[in-house]
PDB file of C-alpha atoms in Angstrom:
ATOM      1  CA  MET A1349       3.333  11.157  18.356  1.00 70.00           C
ATOM      2  CA  THR A1350       6.415  10.127  17.096  1.00 87.00           C
ATOM      3  CA  ALA A1351       5.914   7.004  15.031  1.00 96.00           C
ATOM      4  CA  PHE A1352       4.763   8.423  12.713  1.00 98.00           C
ATOM      5  CA  GLN A1353       3.134  12.217  10.814  1.00 98.00           C
ATOM      6  CA  ILE A1354       0.204  12.829   8.478  1.00 98.00           C
ATOM      7  CA  THR A1355      -0.114  15.970   6.563  1.00 98.00           C
ATOM      8  CA  ARG A1356      -3.091  16.883   3.985  1.00 97.00           C
ATOM      9  CA  ASP A1357      -2.988  18.642   0.923  1.00 97.00           C
ATOM     10  CA  GLY A1358      -6.416  18.723  -0.863  1.00 97.00           C
ATOM     11  CA  ALA A1359      -7.254  14.679  -1.026  1.00 98.00           C
ATOM     12  CA  VAL A1360      -4.421  14.111  -0.767  1.00 98.00           C
ATOM     13  CA  ALA A1361      -2.590  12.401   2.684  1.00 98.00           C
ATOM     14  CA  HIS A1362       0.352  11.751   3.291  1.00 98.00           C
ATOM     15  CA  LEU A1363       1.797   9.920   5.954  1.00 98.00           C
ATOM     16  CA  ARG A1364       5.232   9.811   7.033  1.00 98.00           C
ATOM     17  CA  LEU A1365       7.390   7.300   9.208  1.00 98.00           C
ATOM     18  CA  THR A1366       9.238  10.182  12.218  1.00 98.00           C
ATOM     19  CA  ARG A1367      11.992   7.953  13.279  1.00 97.00           C
ATOM     20  CA  PRO A1368      15.131   8.305  11.489  1.00 97.00           C
ATOM     21  CA  GLU A1369      17.036   7.736  14.146  1.00 96.00           C
ATOM     22  CA  ALA A1370      16.037   3.839  14.079  1.00 96.00           C
ATOM     23  CA  SER A1371      15.532   3.737  10.537  1.00 97.00           C
ATOM     24  CA  ASN A1372      11.808   4.126  10.947  1.00 97.00           C
ATOM     25  CA  ALA A1373      11.339   0.674  12.885  1.00 96.00           C
ATOM     26  CA  LEU A1374       8.021   0.073  13.853  1.00 96.00           C
ATOM     27  CA  GLY A1375       7.366   0.223  18.116  1.00 93.00           C
ATOM     28  CA  MET A1376       4.440  -0.438  20.183  1.00 91.00           C
ATOM     29  CA  GLU A1377       3.611   3.244  19.735  1.00 93.00           C
ATOM     30  CA  PHE A1378       3.259   2.331  15.472  1.00 96.00           C
ATOM     31  CA  TRP A1379       1.391  -0.579  16.075  1.00 94.00           C
ATOM     32  CA  ARG A1380      -1.350   0.902  18.568  1.00 94.00           C
ATOM     33  CA  SER A1381      -2.173   4.129  16.351  1.00 96.00           C
ATOM     34  CA  PHE A1382      -1.328   2.529  12.878  1.00 97.00           C
ATOM     35  CA  GLY A1383      -4.814   0.984  12.181  1.00 97.00           C
ATOM     36  CA  PRO A1384      -6.771   3.761  13.941  1.00 97.00           C
ATOM     37  CA  ALA A1385      -4.906   6.932  11.958  1.00 97.00           C
ATOM     38  CA  LEU A1386      -6.113   4.754   8.421  1.00 98.00           C
ATOM     39  CA  LYS A1387      -9.802   3.687   9.588  1.00 98.00           C
ATOM     40  CA  ALA A1388      -9.578   8.114  10.689  1.00 97.00           C
ATOM     41  CA  LEU A1389      -8.765   9.045   7.159  1.00 98.00           C
ATOM     42  CA  ASP A1390     -10.874   6.251   5.882  1.00 97.00           C
ATOM     43  CA  ALA A1391     -14.013   7.214   7.512  1.00 97.00           C
ATOM     44  CA  ALA A1392     -13.641  11.406   6.765  1.00 94.00           C
ATOM     45  CA  GLY A1393     -14.791  10.034   3.204  1.00 95.00           C
ATOM     46  CA  ASP A1394     -12.795  12.834   1.736  1.00 96.00           C
ATOM     47  CA  VAL A1395      -9.750  11.436   1.175  1.00 98.00           C
ATOM     48  CA  ARG A1396      -8.578  10.421  -1.912  1.00 98.00           C
ATOM     49  CA  ALA A1397      -5.001   9.235  -1.736  1.00 98.00           C
ATOM     50  CA  LEU A1398      -2.051   8.121   0.296  1.00 98.00           C
ATOM     51  CA  VAL A1399       1.342   8.898   0.223  1.00 98.00           C
ATOM     52  CA  LEU A1400       3.394   6.533   3.035  1.00 98.00           C
ATOM     53  CA  SER A1401       6.705   7.706   3.175  1.00 98.00           C
ATOM     54  CA  GLY A1402      10.047   7.067   5.840  1.00 98.00           C
ATOM     55  CA  GLU A1403      11.853  10.387   7.255  1.00 98.00           C
ATOM     56  CA  GLY A1404      16.199   9.662   6.735  1.00 97.00           C
ATOM     57  CA  ARG A1405      18.087   7.126   5.241  1.00 97.00           C
ATOM     58  CA  ASN A1406      16.050   3.950   5.369  1.00 98.00           C
ATOM     59  CA  PHE A1407      11.917   3.983   4.685  1.00 98.00           C
ATOM     60  CA  CYS A1408      12.005   1.135   7.208  1.00 98.00           C
ATOM     61  CA  ALA A1409      14.213  -1.194   9.199  1.00 96.00           C
ATOM     62  CA  GLY A1410      11.244  -3.240   9.960  1.00 95.00           C
ATOM     63  CA  MET A1411      10.064  -4.253  14.174  1.00 93.00           C
ATOM     64  CA  ASP A1412      11.491  -2.468  16.490  1.00 91.00           C
ATOM     65  CA  ILE A1413      13.290  -4.931  19.220  1.00 83.00           C
ATOM     66  CA  SER A1414      11.176  -2.670  21.749  1.00 79.00           C
ATOM     67  CA  VAL A1415       8.227  -4.754  20.341  1.00 79.00           C
ATOM     68  CA  PHE A1416       9.859  -8.074  21.575  1.00 71.00           C
ATOM     69  CA  SER A1417      11.069  -6.918  24.800  1.00 64.00           C
ATOM     70  CA  GLY A1418       8.571  -7.501  27.521  1.00 56.00           C
ATOM     71  CA  GLY A1419       9.258 -10.869  26.736  1.00 49.00           C
ATOM     72  CA  ALA A1420       5.242 -11.477  26.507  1.00 47.00           C
ATOM     73  CA  ILE A1421       5.117 -12.373  23.148  1.00 59.00           C
ATOM     74  CA  LEU A1422       8.283 -14.495  23.470  1.00 64.00           C
ATOM     75  CA  ASN A1423       6.550 -16.881  25.787  1.00 71.00           C
ATOM     76  CA  THR A1424       4.419 -19.430  24.293  1.00 76.00           C
ATOM     77  CA  ASP A1425       5.163 -21.922  27.034  1.00 81.00           C
ATOM     78  CA  THR A1426       1.474 -22.731  27.517  1.00 87.00           C
ATOM     79  CA  ALA A1427      -1.632 -23.067  25.870  1.00 86.00           C
ATOM     80  CA  ALA A1428      -2.964 -19.279  27.005  1.00 85.00           C
ATOM     81  CA  ALA A1429       0.431 -18.186  25.930  1.00 80.00           C
ATOM     82  CA  ARG A1430       0.206 -19.447  22.312  1.00 81.00           C
ATOM     83  CA  GLN A1431      -3.275 -18.164  22.206  1.00 84.00           C
ATOM     84  CA  ALA A1432      -2.069 -14.415  23.535  1.00 81.00           C
ATOM     85  CA  PHE A1433       0.545 -15.067  20.485  1.00 80.00           C
ATOM     86  CA  HIS A1434      -1.957 -15.685  18.024  1.00 81.00           C
ATOM     87  CA  GLN A1435      -4.047 -12.813  19.296  1.00 85.00           C
ATOM     88  CA  SER A1436      -0.418 -10.221  19.120  1.00 83.00           C
ATOM     89  CA  ALA A1437      -0.079 -11.896  15.712  1.00 84.00           C
ATOM     90  CA  ARG A1438      -3.333 -11.085  13.915  1.00 89.00           C
ATOM     91  CA  GLU A1439      -3.144  -7.567  15.518  1.00 90.00           C
ATOM     92  CA  LEU A1440      -0.262  -6.479  13.463  1.00 92.00           C
ATOM     93  CA  GLN A1441      -1.124  -8.276  10.606  1.00 93.00           C
ATOM     94  CA  ASP A1442      -4.768  -6.629  10.173  1.00 94.00           C
ATOM     95  CA  ALA A1443      -3.247  -3.182  10.968  1.00 95.00           C
ATOM     96  CA  LEU A1444      -1.084  -3.573   7.537  1.00 97.00           C
ATOM     97  CA  THR A1445      -4.427  -5.187   6.063  1.00 97.00           C
ATOM     98  CA  LEU A1446      -6.015  -2.014   6.194  1.00 97.00           C
ATOM     99  CA  LEU A1447      -3.751   0.385   3.969  1.00 98.00           C
ATOM    100  CA  GLU A1448      -5.953  -2.857   1.294  1.00 97.00           C
ATOM    101  CA  ARG A1449      -9.126  -2.459   2.749  1.00 97.00           C
ATOM    102  CA  VAL A1450      -9.352   1.921   3.163  1.00 98.00           C
ATOM    103  CA  ARG A1451     -10.758   2.727  -0.109  1.00 97.00           C
ATOM    104  CA  PHE A1452      -8.088   5.541  -1.141  1.00 98.00           C
ATOM    105  CA  PRO A1453      -5.594   4.230  -3.257  1.00 98.00           C
ATOM    106  CA  VAL A1454      -1.945   3.929  -0.867  1.00 98.00           C
ATOM    107  CA  ILE A1455       1.327   4.271  -2.452  1.00 98.00           C
ATOM    108  CA  ALA A1456       4.303   3.790  -1.306  1.00 98.00           C
ATOM    109  CA  ALA A1457       7.907   6.068  -1.697  1.00 98.00           C
ATOM    110  CA  ILE A1458      10.843   3.470  -0.720  1.00 98.00           C
ATOM    111  CA  GLN A1459      13.972   5.367   0.257  1.00 98.00           C
ATOM    112  CA  GLY A1460      17.263   2.724   1.289  1.00 98.00           C
ATOM    113  CA  ALA A1461      16.177  -0.431   3.427  1.00 98.00           C
ATOM    114  CA  CYS A1462      13.030  -2.080   3.068  1.00 98.00           C
ATOM    115  CA  VAL A1463      12.991  -4.782   5.111  1.00 97.00           C
ATOM    116  CA  GLY A1464      11.393  -7.055   7.517  1.00 96.00           C
ATOM    117  CA  ALA A1465       7.789  -6.075   8.725  1.00 96.00           C
ATOM    118  CA  GLY A1466       8.397  -2.609   6.360  1.00 97.00           C
ATOM    119  CA  LEU A1467       8.121  -4.984   3.440  1.00 98.00           C
ATOM    120  CA  ASP A1468       4.848  -6.299   5.355  1.00 97.00           C
ATOM    121  CA  MET A1469       3.226  -3.213   5.322  1.00 98.00           C
ATOM    122  CA  VAL A1470       4.436  -2.216   1.208  1.00 98.00           C
ATOM    123  CA  SER A1471       3.051  -5.425   0.104  1.00 98.00           C
ATOM    124  CA  ALA A1472       0.072  -4.097   0.602  1.00 98.00           C
ATOM    125  CA  CYS A1473       0.109  -1.154  -1.092  1.00 98.00           C
ATOM    126  CA  ASP A1474      -1.506  -0.119  -4.156  1.00 98.00           C
ATOM    127  CA  LEU A1475       1.299   1.642  -5.375  1.00 98.00           C
ATOM    128  CA  ARG A1476       5.175   1.496  -4.939  1.00 98.00           C
ATOM    129  CA  LEU A1477       8.060   3.797  -6.078  1.00 98.00           C
ATOM    130  CA  VAL A1478      11.616   3.361  -5.074  1.00 98.00           C
ATOM    131  CA  SER A1479      15.242   5.878  -4.703  1.00 98.00           C
ATOM    132  CA  GLN A1480      17.254   4.116  -6.946  1.00 97.00           C
ATOM    133  CA  GLU A1481      19.289   2.507  -3.805  1.00 97.00           C
ATOM    134  CA  ALA A1482      16.389   0.940  -2.515  1.00 98.00           C
ATOM    135  CA  TYR A1483      16.270  -2.110  -1.296  1.00 98.00           C
ATOM    136  CA  PHE A1484      13.947  -4.832   0.164  1.00 98.00           C
ATOM    137  CA  ARG A1485      15.055  -7.504   2.718  1.00 98.00           C
ATOM    138  CA  ILE A1486      12.096 -10.702   4.216  1.00 97.00           C
ATOM    139  CA  GLU A1487      14.758 -10.111   7.355  1.00 96.00           C
ATOM    140  CA  GLU A1488      13.361 -12.341  10.048  1.00 94.00           C
ATOM    141  CA  ILE A1489      14.830 -15.396   8.413  1.00 95.00           C
ATOM    142  CA  ASN A1490      18.004 -14.237   9.381  1.00 95.00           C
ATOM    143  CA  ILE A1491      17.153 -13.770  13.194  1.00 91.00           C
ATOM    144  CA  GLY A1492      15.066 -17.296  13.308  1.00 92.00           C
ATOM    145  CA  MET A1493      12.274 -16.681  12.484  1.00 92.00           C
ATOM    146  CA  MET A1494       9.271 -16.989   9.304  1.00 94.00           C
ATOM    147  CA  ALA A1495       7.849 -14.115   8.269  1.00 93.00           C
ATOM    148  CA  ASP A1496       3.782 -13.614   9.021  1.00 92.00           C
ATOM    149  CA  VAL A1497       2.550 -10.223   8.667  1.00 93.00           C
ATOM    150  CA  GLY A1498       2.081 -10.649   5.086  1.00 95.00           C
ATOM    151  CA  SER A1499       5.006 -10.563   3.207  1.00 96.00           C
ATOM    152  CA  LEU A1500       4.406 -14.572   2.378  1.00 96.00           C
ATOM    153  CA  GLN A1501       1.007 -14.326   2.039  1.00 96.00           C
ATOM    154  CA  ARG A1502       1.149 -11.007  -0.620  1.00 97.00           C
ATOM    155  CA  LEU A1503       4.251 -11.174  -2.576  1.00 97.00           C
ATOM    156  CA  PRO A1504       3.635 -14.552  -4.482  1.00 97.00           C
ATOM    157  CA  LYS A1505       1.013 -12.079  -6.156  1.00 96.00           C
ATOM    158  CA  THR A1506       3.032  -9.592  -7.313  1.00 96.00           C
ATOM    159  CA  LEU A1507       6.813 -11.695  -7.905  1.00 98.00           C
ATOM    160  CA  PRO A1508       7.861 -14.864  -9.246  1.00 97.00           C
ATOM    161  CA  ASP A1509       7.151 -18.150  -7.166  1.00 97.00           C
ATOM    162  CA  ALA A1510      10.905 -18.589  -7.105  1.00 98.00           C
ATOM    163  CA  VAL A1511      12.115 -15.296  -6.071  1.00 98.00           C
ATOM    164  CA  VAL A1512      10.039 -15.180  -3.070  1.00 98.00           C
ATOM    165  CA  ARG A1513      11.138 -18.914  -2.527  1.00 98.00           C
ATOM    166  CA  GLU A1514      14.551 -17.256  -2.367  1.00 98.00           C
ATOM    167  CA  LEU A1515      14.020 -14.053  -0.645  1.00 98.00           C
ATOM    168  CA  ALA A1516      12.353 -15.913   2.355  1.00 97.00           C
ATOM    169  CA  TYR A1517      14.753 -19.237   2.494  1.00 98.00           C
ATOM    170  CA  LEU A1518      17.980 -16.813   1.756  1.00 98.00           C
ATOM    171  CA  GLY A1519      17.111 -13.283   3.469  1.00 97.00           C
ATOM    172  CA  THR A1520      18.842 -12.025   0.622  1.00 97.00           C
ATOM    173  CA  SER A1521      18.255  -8.721  -0.632  1.00 98.00           C
ATOM    174  CA  LEU A1522      16.283  -7.475  -4.086  1.00 98.00           C
ATOM    175  CA  THR A1523      17.524  -4.392  -5.286  1.00 98.00           C
ATOM    176  CA  ALA A1524      15.798  -1.807  -6.991  1.00 98.00           C
ATOM    177  CA  ASP A1525      16.640  -2.315 -10.103  1.00 98.00           C
ATOM    178  CA  ARG A1526      15.492  -6.126 -10.043  1.00 98.00           C
ATOM    179  CA  ALA A1527      12.460  -5.298  -8.370  1.00 98.00           C
ATOM    180  CA  GLU A1528      11.343  -2.671 -11.050  1.00 98.00           C
ATOM    181  CA  ARG A1529      12.187  -5.586 -13.827  1.00 98.00           C
ATOM    182  CA  LEU A1530      10.354  -8.093 -12.077  1.00 98.00           C
ATOM    183  CA  GLY A1531       6.981  -5.594 -11.916  1.00 97.00           C
ATOM    184  CA  PHE A1532       7.125  -5.566  -8.032  1.00 98.00           C
ATOM    185  CA  VAL A1533       7.549  -1.177  -8.002  1.00 98.00           C
ATOM    186  CA  ASN A1534       5.946   1.121 -10.445  1.00 98.00           C
ATOM    187  CA  ALA A1535       9.033   3.706 -10.882  1.00 98.00           C
ATOM    188  CA  ILE A1536      13.092   4.628  -9.937  1.00 98.00           C
ATOM    189  CA  LEU A1537      13.898   7.880  -8.976  1.00 98.00           C
ATOM    190  CA  PRO A1538      17.134   9.221  -8.459  1.00 97.00           C
ATOM    191  CA  ASP A1539      16.744  10.310  -5.594  1.00 96.00           C
ATOM    192  CA  PRO A1540      14.801  10.797  -2.092  1.00 96.00           C
ATOM    193  CA  GLU A1541      13.823  14.602  -3.447  1.00 97.00           C
ATOM    194  CA  ALA A1542      12.768  13.200  -6.749  1.00 98.00           C
ATOM    195  CA  LEU A1543      11.365  10.166  -4.978  1.00 98.00           C
ATOM    196  CA  LEU A1544       8.495  12.037  -3.018  1.00 98.00           C
ATOM    197  CA  ALA A1545       7.407  14.652  -5.922  1.00 98.00           C
ATOM    198  CA  ALA A1546       7.086  11.559  -8.117  1.00 98.00           C
ATOM    199  CA  ALA A1547       4.800  10.618  -5.670  1.00 98.00           C
ATOM    200  CA  LEU A1548       2.789  13.429  -4.552  1.00 98.00           C
ATOM    201  CA  ASP A1549       2.488  14.174  -8.162  1.00 98.00           C
ATOM    202  CA  MET A1550       1.170  10.525  -8.679  1.00 98.00           C
ATOM    203  CA  ALA A1551      -1.056  10.911  -5.779  1.00 98.00           C
ATOM    204  CA  ARG A1552      -3.024  14.592  -7.095  1.00 98.00           C
ATOM    205  CA  ALA A1553      -3.743  12.797 -10.290  1.00 98.00           C
ATOM    206  CA  ILE A1554      -4.953   9.821  -8.364  1.00 98.00           C
ATOM    207  CA  ALA A1555      -7.272  12.407  -6.498  1.00 97.00           C
ATOM    208  CA  ALA A1556      -8.340  13.957  -9.668  1.00 96.00           C
ATOM    209  CA  LYS A1557     -10.135  11.002 -10.950  1.00 95.00           C
ATOM    210  CA  ALA A1558     -14.053  10.360  -9.922  1.00 93.00           C
ATOM    211  CA  PRO A1559     -13.465   9.207  -6.315  1.00 93.00           C
ATOM    212  CA  LEU A1560     -16.105   5.942  -6.830  1.00 93.00           C
ATOM    213  CA  ALA A1561     -14.700   5.245 -10.022  1.00 93.00           C
ATOM    214  CA  VAL A1562     -11.174   4.641  -7.981  1.00 96.00           C
ATOM    215  CA  SER A1563     -11.988   3.048  -4.641  1.00 94.00           C
ATOM    216  CA  GLY A1564     -14.640   1.191  -7.054  1.00 94.00           C
ATOM    217  CA  SER A1565     -11.443  -0.568  -8.777  1.00 95.00           C
ATOM    218  CA  LYS A1566      -9.354  -0.565  -5.713  1.00 96.00           C
ATOM    219  CA  ALA A1567     -11.703  -2.936  -4.357  1.00 94.00           C
ATOM    220  CA  ALA A1568     -11.813  -5.401  -7.503  1.00 93.00           C
ATOM    221  CA  ILE A1569      -8.318  -5.595  -7.942  1.00 94.00           C
ATOM    222  CA  VAL A1570      -8.400  -6.680  -4.518  1.00 94.00           C
ATOM    223  CA  HIS A1571     -11.241  -9.083  -4.948  1.00 94.00           C
ATOM    224  CA  ALA A1572      -9.471  -9.833  -8.137  1.00 93.00           C
ATOM    225  CA  ARG A1573      -6.997 -11.682  -6.684  1.00 93.00           C
ATOM    226  CA  ASP A1574      -8.295 -13.550  -4.053  1.00 92.00           C
ATOM    227  CA  HIS A1575     -10.678 -15.057  -6.202  1.00 91.00           C
ATOM    228  CA  THR A1576     -11.920 -16.606  -9.763  1.00 93.00           C
ATOM    229  CA  VAL A1577     -12.209 -14.741 -12.622  1.00 93.00           C
ATOM    230  CA  ALA A1578     -16.054 -15.623 -12.573  1.00 90.00           C
ATOM    231  CA  GLU A1579     -16.691 -15.252  -9.201  1.00 88.00           C
ATOM    232  CA  GLY A1580     -14.424 -11.252  -9.709  1.00 87.00           C
ATOM    233  CA  LEU A1581     -16.739 -10.597 -12.893  1.00 88.00           C
ATOM    234  CA  GLU A1582     -19.892 -11.298 -10.636  1.00 88.00           C
ATOM    235  CA  TRP A1583     -19.272  -9.359  -7.941  1.00 83.00           C
ATOM    236  CA  ALA A1584     -17.955  -6.519 -10.270  1.00 85.00           C
ATOM    237  CA  ALA A1585     -20.887  -6.543 -12.449  1.00 86.00           C
ATOM    238  CA  VAL A1586     -23.131  -6.290  -8.547  1.00 86.00           C
ATOM    239  CA  MET A1587     -20.461  -3.158  -7.288  1.00 82.00           C
ATOM    240  CA  GLN A1588     -20.590  -1.355 -10.467  1.00 85.00           C
ATOM    241  CA  GLY A1589     -24.358  -0.949  -9.681  1.00 82.00           C
ATOM    242  CA  SER A1590     -23.711   0.275  -6.624  1.00 80.00           C
ATOM    243  CA  LEU A1591     -21.333   2.727  -7.700  1.00 79.00           C
ATOM    244  CA  TRP A1592     -22.950   3.972 -10.666  1.00 80.00           C
ATOM    245  CA  ASN A1593     -22.660   7.783 -10.988  1.00 78.00           C
ATOM    246  CA  THR A1594     -24.298   9.878 -13.640  1.00 81.00           C
ATOM    247  CA  ALA A1595     -22.792  13.193 -13.121  1.00 81.00           C
ATOM    248  CA  ASP A1596     -18.963  11.818 -12.488  1.00 76.00           C
ATOM    249  CA  ILE A1597     -19.269  10.038 -15.744  1.00 78.00           C
ATOM    250  CA  LEU A1598     -20.206  13.385 -17.695  1.00 78.00           C
ATOM    251  CA  ALA A1599     -18.357  15.603 -16.321  1.00 80.00           C
ATOM    252  CA  ALA A1600     -15.104  13.543 -16.941  1.00 76.00           C
ATOM    253  CA  ILE A1601     -16.397  12.857 -20.935  1.00 80.00           C
ATOM    254  CA  GLN A1602     -17.027  17.114 -20.701  1.00 78.00           C
ATOM    255  CA  ALA A1603     -13.551  17.525 -19.503  1.00 78.00           C
ATOM    256  CA  ARG A1604     -12.298  14.687 -22.217  1.00 75.00           C
ATOM    257  CA  ALA A1605     -14.312  16.548 -24.985  1.00 75.00           C
ATOM    258  CA  LEU A1606     -13.494  19.692 -23.929  1.00 75.00           C
ATOM    259  CA  LYS A1607      -9.441  18.830 -23.867  1.00 74.00           C
ATOM    260  CA  GLN A1608      -9.132  16.677 -27.011  1.00 72.00           C
ATOM    261  CA  PRO A1609     -12.827  17.355 -28.930  1.00 67.00           C
ATOM    262  CA  GLY A1610     -11.211  14.971 -31.621  1.00 62.00           C
ATOM    263  CA  GLU A1611     -11.464  11.982 -30.045  1.00 59.00           C
ATOM    264  CA  PHE A1612     -15.423  11.475 -29.589  1.00 54.00           C
ATOM    265  CA  ALA A1613     -15.664  13.039 -33.490  1.00 55.00           C
ATOM    266  CA  GLY A1614     -16.236   9.447 -34.313  1.00 53.00           C
ATOM    267  CA  LEU A1615     -18.982   8.244 -31.623  1.00 51.00           C
ATOM    268  CA  ALA A1616     -22.251   9.926 -31.523  1.00 48.00           C
ATOM    269  CA  PRO A1617     -23.909   8.616 -28.801  1.00 52.00           C
ATOM    270  CA  LEU A1618     -20.918   9.042 -27.112  1.00 48.00           C
ATOM    271  CA  ALA A1619     -21.025  13.098 -28.239  1.00 45.00           C
ATOM    272  CA  SER A1620     -24.477  13.648 -27.544  1.00 51.00           C
ATOM    273  CA  LEU A1621     -24.180  13.183 -24.502  1.00 49.00           C
ATOM    274  CA  VAL A1622     -21.592  16.097 -23.903  1.00 47.00           C
ATOM    275  CA  THR A1623     -22.900  19.522 -24.347  1.00 49.00           C
ATOM    276  CA  PRO A1624     -20.624  21.784 -26.553  1.00 45.00           C
ATOM    277  CA  ALA A1625     -18.525  24.392 -25.038  1.00 45.00           C
ATOM    278  CA  ASP A1626     -19.991  28.109 -25.476  1.00 40.00           C
TER     279      ASP A1626
END
């Protein structure tokens, strides 16, 4: 596989886009393989966090022109062709939506250009870290089309409306500094090496938490984004009952009590659950 490679370090997985000579543009091999790869990681059950990165100067230059070169996707002359176009678009959307649906958090480590379908991709990730020279752009408007694989649907949930409209209508770039000020990225790192190290450190920290608590938190955040507060609270009450794991909770409390014994001094009911150290 030349589109990407996946490596594992314990509970942390790392998916690297591996076409640096094409600025990691997303060709058909990527679109055929990405969804099944995410499903396999999720089904394994032992992945606690995933880092998504790109080799080379740029994170992702967007959709590879080869996706269009066959001509079929550009043919909308008949009703059947338009239906096929719609189906193709949905398949691309579904592949990136899996980033939201997998149980583990996904951390995007972004350097250089992150444009077009690359922005669609990272907008579906849980956390975003960038290097100083990184930038984002809705490139589709610059080539005469509307973005249709997720940016226009997810960015309004994470960026101010006026900024999304600016990007969508003008095709201008969102710099790393501005993206951090607006809350779209979690941190800016000085260079790609520090960026990847920080992303892997973050993934390891997440992997050390109780897995059901993390996966439940991710599912609750995604659900809350698309529902009312009342619906989200009801969903959380039901979900908490299905995910409640006393062993994880007691283990976490004991670990904190041993590390910071004074923290629970005034909490008799909670402290009584913790077995004192020998």
